[in-house]
């Protein structure tokens, strides 16, 4: 029995041609995840996912640089005929961008730094120290994570008013000093997870050298916790930056409004203007401009820290 280019014996399967074997390895691979077919499938999924996330950003950028003629022309969708920055300038003026940006940066950086430190102390205590009723206290910590802030916001507003702290950023910053604030319980859990995975021999060696618990925390554990520190800092910064609920409860004065409140107020002003004088063709472009000005600082921060952020997420156990 004769095959093309090969000879076989009776009772044996025909030999596979070398070019057939190479083609099969190229398409299917020697392993299931090494072939070209698998890679094409993965790239299709990645491109679809990237398109889902990038399409709103591309729509925002292209819309905010359109003038009235391009906005009215249905044939102009992605690429405007001219680059018009008037919408961006108008949104800048309406938001009082320099002052609102300084307030947002002050608020977000203060909360992020305080939560990064205070939650580290709390997480280390839950992970390493023998504290009476530690299990019960951790249960209460989980309650603060489960119970929505809308349930406790009214007593907090009353306390802030009695202390004369309304229309200031202190009711948002002060809880972060004690490991509370926005998502504070989650950050404590992140630190607890990280410190729990560290070998006990490090602490034993430090105690033999005469270090107390404070020195062990600052000199041994904190240098090892750089991935968790970066993750907590970025999460805290971005969530505080984007938060609208707490500033809207404590900051009713427009002069102390961060950027997250400025977007809502501009949308309300445009809606009232549309009810009174009729809708304007540039309303959507102005809204896109305010959103762009809002997300630029977090995007720049993530651009420079994404490599360490991804590493930190992997090492803190958030992907498990």
GROMACS .gro file of C-alpha atoms in nm:
model
  320
    1UNK     CA    1   0.000   0.000   0.000
    2UNK     CA    2   0.152   0.326  -0.113
    3UNK     CA    3   0.083   0.678   0.027
    4UNK     CA    4   0.194   1.004  -0.131
    5UNK     CA    5   0.563   1.037  -0.062
    6UNK     CA    6   0.558   0.762   0.205
    7UNK     CA    7   0.549   0.386   0.233
    8UNK     CA    8   0.358   0.192   0.491
    9UNK     CA    9   0.359  -0.166   0.600
   10UNK     CA   10   0.051  -0.381   0.634
   11UNK     CA   11  -0.127  -0.335   0.963
   12UNK     CA   12   0.031   0.002   1.045
   13UNK     CA   13  -0.113   0.353   1.018
   14UNK     CA   14   0.021   0.564   0.730
   15UNK     CA   15   0.308   0.796   0.820
   16UNK     CA   16   0.229   1.166   0.849
   17UNK     CA   17   0.403   1.390   0.599
   18UNK     CA   18   0.650   1.639   0.753
   19UNK     CA   19   0.471   1.943   0.611
   20UNK     CA   20   0.139   1.816   0.750
   21UNK     CA   21   0.296   1.778   1.093
   22UNK     CA   22   0.443   2.130   1.076
   23UNK     CA   23   0.111   2.278   0.966
   24UNK     CA   24  -0.070   2.102   1.249
   25UNK     CA   25   0.184   2.228   1.504
   26UNK     CA   26   0.153   2.578   1.361
   27UNK     CA   27  -0.226   2.587   1.377
   28UNK     CA   28  -0.297   2.376   1.686
   29UNK     CA   29   0.041   2.389   1.859
   30UNK     CA   30   0.225   2.122   2.051
   31UNK     CA   31   0.014   2.229   2.351
   32UNK     CA   32  -0.341   2.359   2.360
   33UNK     CA   33  -0.239   2.719   2.433
   34UNK     CA   34   0.057   2.741   2.192
   35UNK     CA   35  -0.112   2.721   1.853
   36UNK     CA   36  -0.202   3.006   1.618
   37UNK     CA   37  -0.572   2.922   1.639
   38UNK     CA   38  -0.573   2.971   2.015
   39UNK     CA   39  -0.377   3.298   1.984
   40UNK     CA   40  -0.620   3.434   1.725
   41UNK     CA   41  -0.909   3.348   1.954
   42UNK     CA   42  -0.742   3.526   2.250
   43UNK     CA   43  -0.663   3.834   2.042
   44UNK     CA   44  -1.024   3.854   1.923
   45UNK     CA   45  -1.145   3.850   2.282
   46UNK     CA   46  -0.891   4.116   2.382
   47UNK     CA   47  -0.982   4.340   2.088
   48UNK     CA   48  -1.354   4.309   2.165
   49UNK     CA   49  -1.293   4.392   2.531
   50UNK     CA   50  -1.069   4.687   2.444
   51UNK     CA   51  -1.332   4.818   2.204
   52UNK     CA   52  -1.601   4.801   2.472
   53UNK     CA   53  -1.392   5.012   2.710
   54UNK     CA   54  -1.234   5.248   2.456
   55UNK     CA   55  -1.544   5.334   2.253
   56UNK     CA   56  -1.696   5.564   2.520
   57UNK     CA   57  -1.363   5.744   2.562
   58UNK     CA   58  -1.322   5.790   2.187
   59UNK     CA   59  -1.680   5.914   2.161
   60UNK     CA   60  -1.617   6.160   2.445
   61UNK     CA   61  -1.297   6.300   2.290
   62UNK     CA   62  -1.436   6.332   1.938
   63UNK     CA   63  -1.760   6.491   2.057
   64UNK     CA   64  -1.601   6.758   2.276
   65UNK     CA   65  -1.385   6.892   1.989
   66UNK     CA   66  -1.674   6.931   1.743
   67UNK     CA   67  -1.822   7.270   1.660
   68UNK     CA   68  -2.192   7.331   1.603
   69UNK     CA   69  -2.174   7.248   1.230
   70UNK     CA   70  -2.009   6.911   1.293
   71UNK     CA   71  -2.254   6.832   1.573
   72UNK     CA   72  -2.550   6.900   1.341
   73UNK     CA   73  -2.403   6.708   1.047
   74UNK     CA   74  -2.503   6.339   1.074
   75UNK     CA   75  -2.221   6.240   0.837
   76UNK     CA   76  -1.958   6.358   1.088
   77UNK     CA   77  -1.932   6.091   1.352
   78UNK     CA   78  -1.575   6.005   1.456
   79UNK     CA   79  -1.356   6.258   1.278
   80UNK     CA   80  -1.459   6.625   1.299
   81UNK     CA   81  -1.373   6.853   1.009
   82UNK     CA   82  -1.211   7.106   1.242
   83UNK     CA   83  -1.076   7.084   1.596
   84UNK     CA   84  -1.285   7.319   1.811
   85UNK     CA   85  -1.174   7.386   2.170
   86UNK     CA   86  -1.451   7.627   2.263
   87UNK     CA   87  -1.653   7.356   2.439
   88UNK     CA   88  -1.352   7.265   2.650
   89UNK     CA   89  -1.291   7.629   2.743
   90UNK     CA   90  -1.656   7.677   2.836
   91UNK     CA   91  -1.656   7.368   3.056
   92UNK     CA   92  -1.331   7.491   3.217
   93UNK     CA   93  -1.497   7.822   3.308
   94UNK     CA   94  -1.823   7.666   3.431
   95UNK     CA   95  -1.645   7.419   3.656
   96UNK     CA   96  -1.401   7.679   3.793
   97UNK     CA   97  -1.150   7.412   3.710
   98UNK     CA   98  -0.832   7.533   3.885
   99UNK     CA   99  -1.006   7.574   4.222
  100UNK     CA  100  -1.218   7.259   4.187
  101UNK     CA  101  -0.907   7.065   4.084
  102UNK     CA  102  -0.714   7.183   4.390
  103UNK     CA  103  -1.004   7.083   4.618
  104UNK     CA  104  -1.032   6.739   4.457
  105UNK     CA  105  -0.657   6.681   4.478
  106UNK     CA  106  -0.643   6.793   4.841
  107UNK     CA  107  -0.937   6.574   4.936
  108UNK     CA  108  -0.828   6.265   4.743
  109UNK     CA  109  -0.461   6.280   4.841
  110UNK     CA  110  -0.541   6.341   5.209
  111UNK     CA  111  -0.785   6.052   5.229
  112UNK     CA  112  -0.558   5.820   5.030
  113UNK     CA  113  -0.251   5.890   5.244
  114UNK     CA  114  -0.438   5.860   5.572
  115UNK     CA  115  -0.615   5.539   5.473
  116UNK     CA  116  -0.292   5.389   5.342
  117UNK     CA  117  -0.129   5.432   5.683
  118UNK     CA  118  -0.420   5.376   5.924
  119UNK     CA  119  -0.557   5.072   5.740
  120UNK     CA  120  -0.206   4.921   5.737
  121UNK     CA  121  -0.188   4.948   6.116
  122UNK     CA  122  -0.534   4.795   6.154
  123UNK     CA  123  -0.468   4.518   5.903
  124UNK     CA  124  -0.142   4.426   6.075
  125UNK     CA  125  -0.317   4.407   6.411
  126UNK     CA  126  -0.584   4.174   6.274
  127UNK     CA  127  -0.327   3.958   6.096
  128UNK     CA  128  -0.045   3.929   6.351
  129UNK     CA  129  -0.130   4.054   6.698
  130UNK     CA  130  -0.309   3.859   6.968
  131UNK     CA  131  -0.582   4.102   7.069
  132UNK     CA  132  -0.877   4.011   7.294
  133UNK     CA  133  -1.206   3.979   7.104
  134UNK     CA  134  -1.024   4.014   6.773
  135UNK     CA  135  -1.277   3.794   6.596
  136UNK     CA  136  -1.567   4.003   6.724
  137UNK     CA  137  -1.398   4.326   6.620
  138UNK     CA  138  -1.331   4.185   6.274
  139UNK     CA  139  -1.700   4.098   6.250
  140UNK     CA  140  -1.789   4.461   6.328
  141UNK     CA  141  -1.537   4.567   6.065
  142UNK     CA  142  -1.718   4.353   5.810
  143UNK     CA  143  -2.045   4.516   5.915
  144UNK     CA  144  -1.903   4.858   5.824
  145UNK     CA  145  -1.824   4.713   5.482
  146UNK     CA  146  -2.167   4.556   5.435
  147UNK     CA  147  -2.389   4.832   5.575
  148UNK     CA  148  -2.431   5.107   5.311
  149UNK     CA  149  -2.321   5.457   5.402
  150UNK     CA  150  -2.672   5.588   5.334
  151UNK     CA  151  -2.780   5.422   5.660
  152UNK     CA  152  -2.528   5.611   5.872
  153UNK     CA  153  -2.501   5.939   5.681
  154UNK     CA  154  -2.772   6.125   5.878
  155UNK     CA  155  -2.606   6.088   6.224
  156UNK     CA  156  -2.274   6.185   6.067
  157UNK     CA  157  -2.424   6.500   5.917
  158UNK     CA  158  -2.574   6.592   6.256
  159UNK     CA  159  -2.237   6.545   6.428
  160UNK     CA  160  -2.060   6.749   6.160
  161UNK     CA  161  -2.314   7.030   6.199
  162UNK     CA  162  -2.280   7.034   6.578
  163UNK     CA  163  -1.902   7.051   6.543
  164UNK     CA  164  -1.925   7.327   6.284
  165UNK     CA  165  -1.760   7.120   6.012
  166UNK     CA  166  -2.026   7.142   5.740
  167UNK     CA  167  -1.909   7.295   5.409
  168UNK     CA  168  -1.558   7.176   5.488
  169UNK     CA  169  -1.366   6.869   5.376
  170UNK     CA  170  -1.285   6.761   5.732
  171UNK     CA  171  -1.589   6.528   5.777
  172UNK     CA  172  -1.453   6.329   5.481
  173UNK     CA  173  -1.085   6.339   5.580
  174UNK     CA  174  -1.105   6.274   5.955
  175UNK     CA  175  -1.263   5.922   5.934
  176UNK     CA  176  -0.976   5.817   5.707
  177UNK     CA  177  -0.734   5.887   5.993
  178UNK     CA  178  -0.903   5.607   6.191
  179UNK     CA  179  -0.913   5.357   5.904
  180UNK     CA  180  -1.272   5.436   5.812
  181UNK     CA  181  -1.404   5.649   5.530
  182UNK     CA  182  -1.492   5.531   5.181
  183UNK     CA  183  -1.413   5.156   5.146
  184UNK     CA  184  -1.191   5.166   5.455
  185UNK     CA  185  -1.294   4.816   5.563
  186UNK     CA  186  -1.190   4.675   5.225
  187UNK     CA  187  -0.843   4.827   5.260
  188UNK     CA  188  -0.805   4.674   5.606
  189UNK     CA  189  -0.895   4.335   5.458
  190UNK     CA  190  -0.636   4.382   5.182
  191UNK     CA  191  -0.363   4.454   5.436
  192UNK     CA  192  -0.477   4.169   5.658
  193UNK     CA  193  -0.459   3.930   5.363
  194UNK     CA  194  -0.109   4.050   5.275
  195UNK     CA  195   0.037   4.041   5.626
  196UNK     CA  196  -0.114   3.698   5.689
  197UNK     CA  197   0.093   3.552   5.405
  198UNK     CA  198   0.427   3.673   5.541
  199UNK     CA  199   0.647   3.414   5.719
  200UNK     CA  200   0.649   3.427   6.098
  201UNK     CA  201   1.026   3.377   6.103
  202UNK     CA  202   1.070   3.745   6.009
  203UNK     CA  203   0.899   3.859   6.327
  204UNK     CA  204   1.077   3.599   6.540
  205UNK     CA  205   1.415   3.710   6.408
  206UNK     CA  206   1.329   4.075   6.478
  207UNK     CA  207   1.219   3.993   6.834
  208UNK     CA  208   1.547   3.810   6.894
  209UNK     CA  209   1.728   4.127   6.788
  210UNK     CA  210   1.529   4.321   7.048
  211UNK     CA  211   1.265   4.486   6.827
  212UNK     CA  212   0.926   4.561   6.977
  213UNK     CA  213   0.595   4.539   6.792
  214UNK     CA  214   0.614   4.895   6.662
  215UNK     CA  215   0.963   4.849   6.524
  216UNK     CA  216   0.865   4.519   6.363
  217UNK     CA  217   0.576   4.691   6.191
  218UNK     CA  218   0.771   4.991   6.061
  219UNK     CA  219   1.107   4.826   5.991
  220UNK     CA  220   1.007   4.477   5.878
  221UNK     CA  221   0.647   4.460   5.760
  222UNK     CA  222   0.592   4.798   5.597
  223UNK     CA  223   0.890   4.768   5.358
  224UNK     CA  224   0.752   4.431   5.247
  225UNK     CA  225   0.402   4.577   5.201
  226UNK     CA  226   0.488   4.809   4.910
  227UNK     CA  227   0.256   4.623   4.667
  228UNK     CA  228  -0.036   4.647   4.912
  229UNK     CA  229   0.046   5.012   4.987
  230UNK     CA  230   0.032   5.102   4.618
  231UNK     CA  231  -0.295   4.914   4.562
  232UNK     CA  232  -0.464   5.076   4.862
  233UNK     CA  233  -0.336   5.422   4.774
  234UNK     CA  234  -0.457   5.406   4.412
  235UNK     CA  235  -0.794   5.255   4.503
  236UNK     CA  236  -0.850   5.513   4.775
  237UNK     CA  237  -0.744   5.802   4.553
  238UNK     CA  238  -0.961   5.703   4.257
  239UNK     CA  239  -1.270   5.615   4.463
  240UNK     CA  240  -1.248   5.940   4.660
  241UNK     CA  241  -1.188   6.134   4.339
  242UNK     CA  242  -1.497   5.987   4.173
  243UNK     CA  243  -1.718   5.996   4.481
  244UNK     CA  244  -2.017   6.226   4.453
  245UNK     CA  245  -2.232   6.114   4.744
  246UNK     CA  246  -2.022   6.224   5.042
  247UNK     CA  247  -1.924   6.566   4.901
  248UNK     CA  248  -2.287   6.633   4.811
  249UNK     CA  249  -2.387   6.560   5.172
  250UNK     CA  250  -2.119   6.770   5.344
  251UNK     CA  251  -2.031   7.036   5.086
  252UNK     CA  252  -2.333   7.241   4.987
  253UNK     CA  253  -2.127   7.554   4.916
  254UNK     CA  254  -2.038   7.580   4.548
  255UNK     CA  255  -1.708   7.749   4.636
  256UNK     CA  256  -1.582   7.430   4.803
  257UNK     CA  257  -1.716   7.185   4.545
  258UNK     CA  258  -1.477   6.924   4.402
  259UNK     CA  259  -1.483   6.818   4.039
  260UNK     CA  260  -1.725   6.530   4.103
  261UNK     CA  261  -1.989   6.778   4.214
  262UNK     CA  262  -1.908   7.022   3.936
  263UNK     CA  263  -2.015   6.773   3.670
  264UNK     CA  264  -2.353   6.723   3.835
  265UNK     CA  265  -2.408   7.097   3.875
  266UNK     CA  266  -2.320   7.168   3.514
  267UNK     CA  267  -2.563   6.897   3.401
  268UNK     CA  268  -2.836   7.055   3.617
  269UNK     CA  269  -2.757   7.402   3.482
  270UNK     CA  270  -2.775   7.279   3.123
  271UNK     CA  271  -3.105   7.103   3.193
  272UNK     CA  272  -3.256   7.420   3.343
  273UNK     CA  273  -3.125   7.624   3.052
  274UNK     CA  274  -3.283   7.378   2.808
  275UNK     CA  275  -3.618   7.401   2.988
  276UNK     CA  276  -3.610   7.780   2.978
  277UNK     CA  277  -3.460   7.859   2.636
  278UNK     CA  278  -3.471   7.525   2.458
  279UNK     CA  279  -3.197   7.266   2.408
  280UNK     CA  280  -2.865   7.374   2.262
  281UNK     CA  281  -2.667   7.173   2.012
  282UNK     CA  282  -2.351   7.215   2.219
  283UNK     CA  283  -2.494   7.074   2.543
  284UNK     CA  284  -2.365   6.723   2.480
  285UNK     CA  285  -2.021   6.853   2.378
  286UNK     CA  286  -1.997   7.055   2.701
  287UNK     CA  287  -2.093   6.749   2.907
  288UNK     CA  288  -1.825   6.546   2.731
  289UNK     CA  289  -1.573   6.821   2.801
  290UNK     CA  290  -1.652   6.824   3.174
  291UNK     CA  291  -1.616   6.446   3.186
  292UNK     CA  292  -1.281   6.468   3.007
  293UNK     CA  293  -1.151   6.728   3.253
  294UNK     CA  294  -1.268   6.505   3.536
  295UNK     CA  295  -1.092   6.185   3.429
  296UNK     CA  296  -0.761   6.333   3.310
  297UNK     CA  297  -0.581   6.333   3.653
  298UNK     CA  298  -0.667   5.967   3.741
  299UNK     CA  299  -0.572   5.857   3.390
  300UNK     CA  300  -0.234   6.028   3.419
  301UNK     CA  301  -0.181   5.873   3.762
  302UNK     CA  302  -0.262   5.525   3.637
  303UNK     CA  303  -0.047   5.571   3.325
  304UNK     CA  304   0.266   5.613   3.535
  305UNK     CA  305   0.181   5.350   3.799
  306UNK     CA  306   0.006   5.074   3.605
  307UNK     CA  307   0.302   4.832   3.612
  308UNK     CA  308   0.338   4.852   3.991
  309UNK     CA  309  -0.038   4.850   4.034
  310UNK     CA  310  -0.082   4.524   3.843
  311UNK     CA  311   0.206   4.370   4.036
  312UNK     CA  312   0.051   4.484   4.361
  313UNK     CA  313  -0.288   4.336   4.275
  314UNK     CA  314  -0.124   4.000   4.202
  315UNK     CA  315   0.082   3.998   4.522
  316UNK     CA  316  -0.193   4.109   4.758
  317UNK     CA  317  -0.420   3.818   4.666
  318UNK     CA  318  -0.696   4.023   4.502
  319UNK     CA  319  -0.693   3.792   4.201
  320UNK     CA  320  -0.758   3.480   4.405
   0.00000   0.00000   0.00000
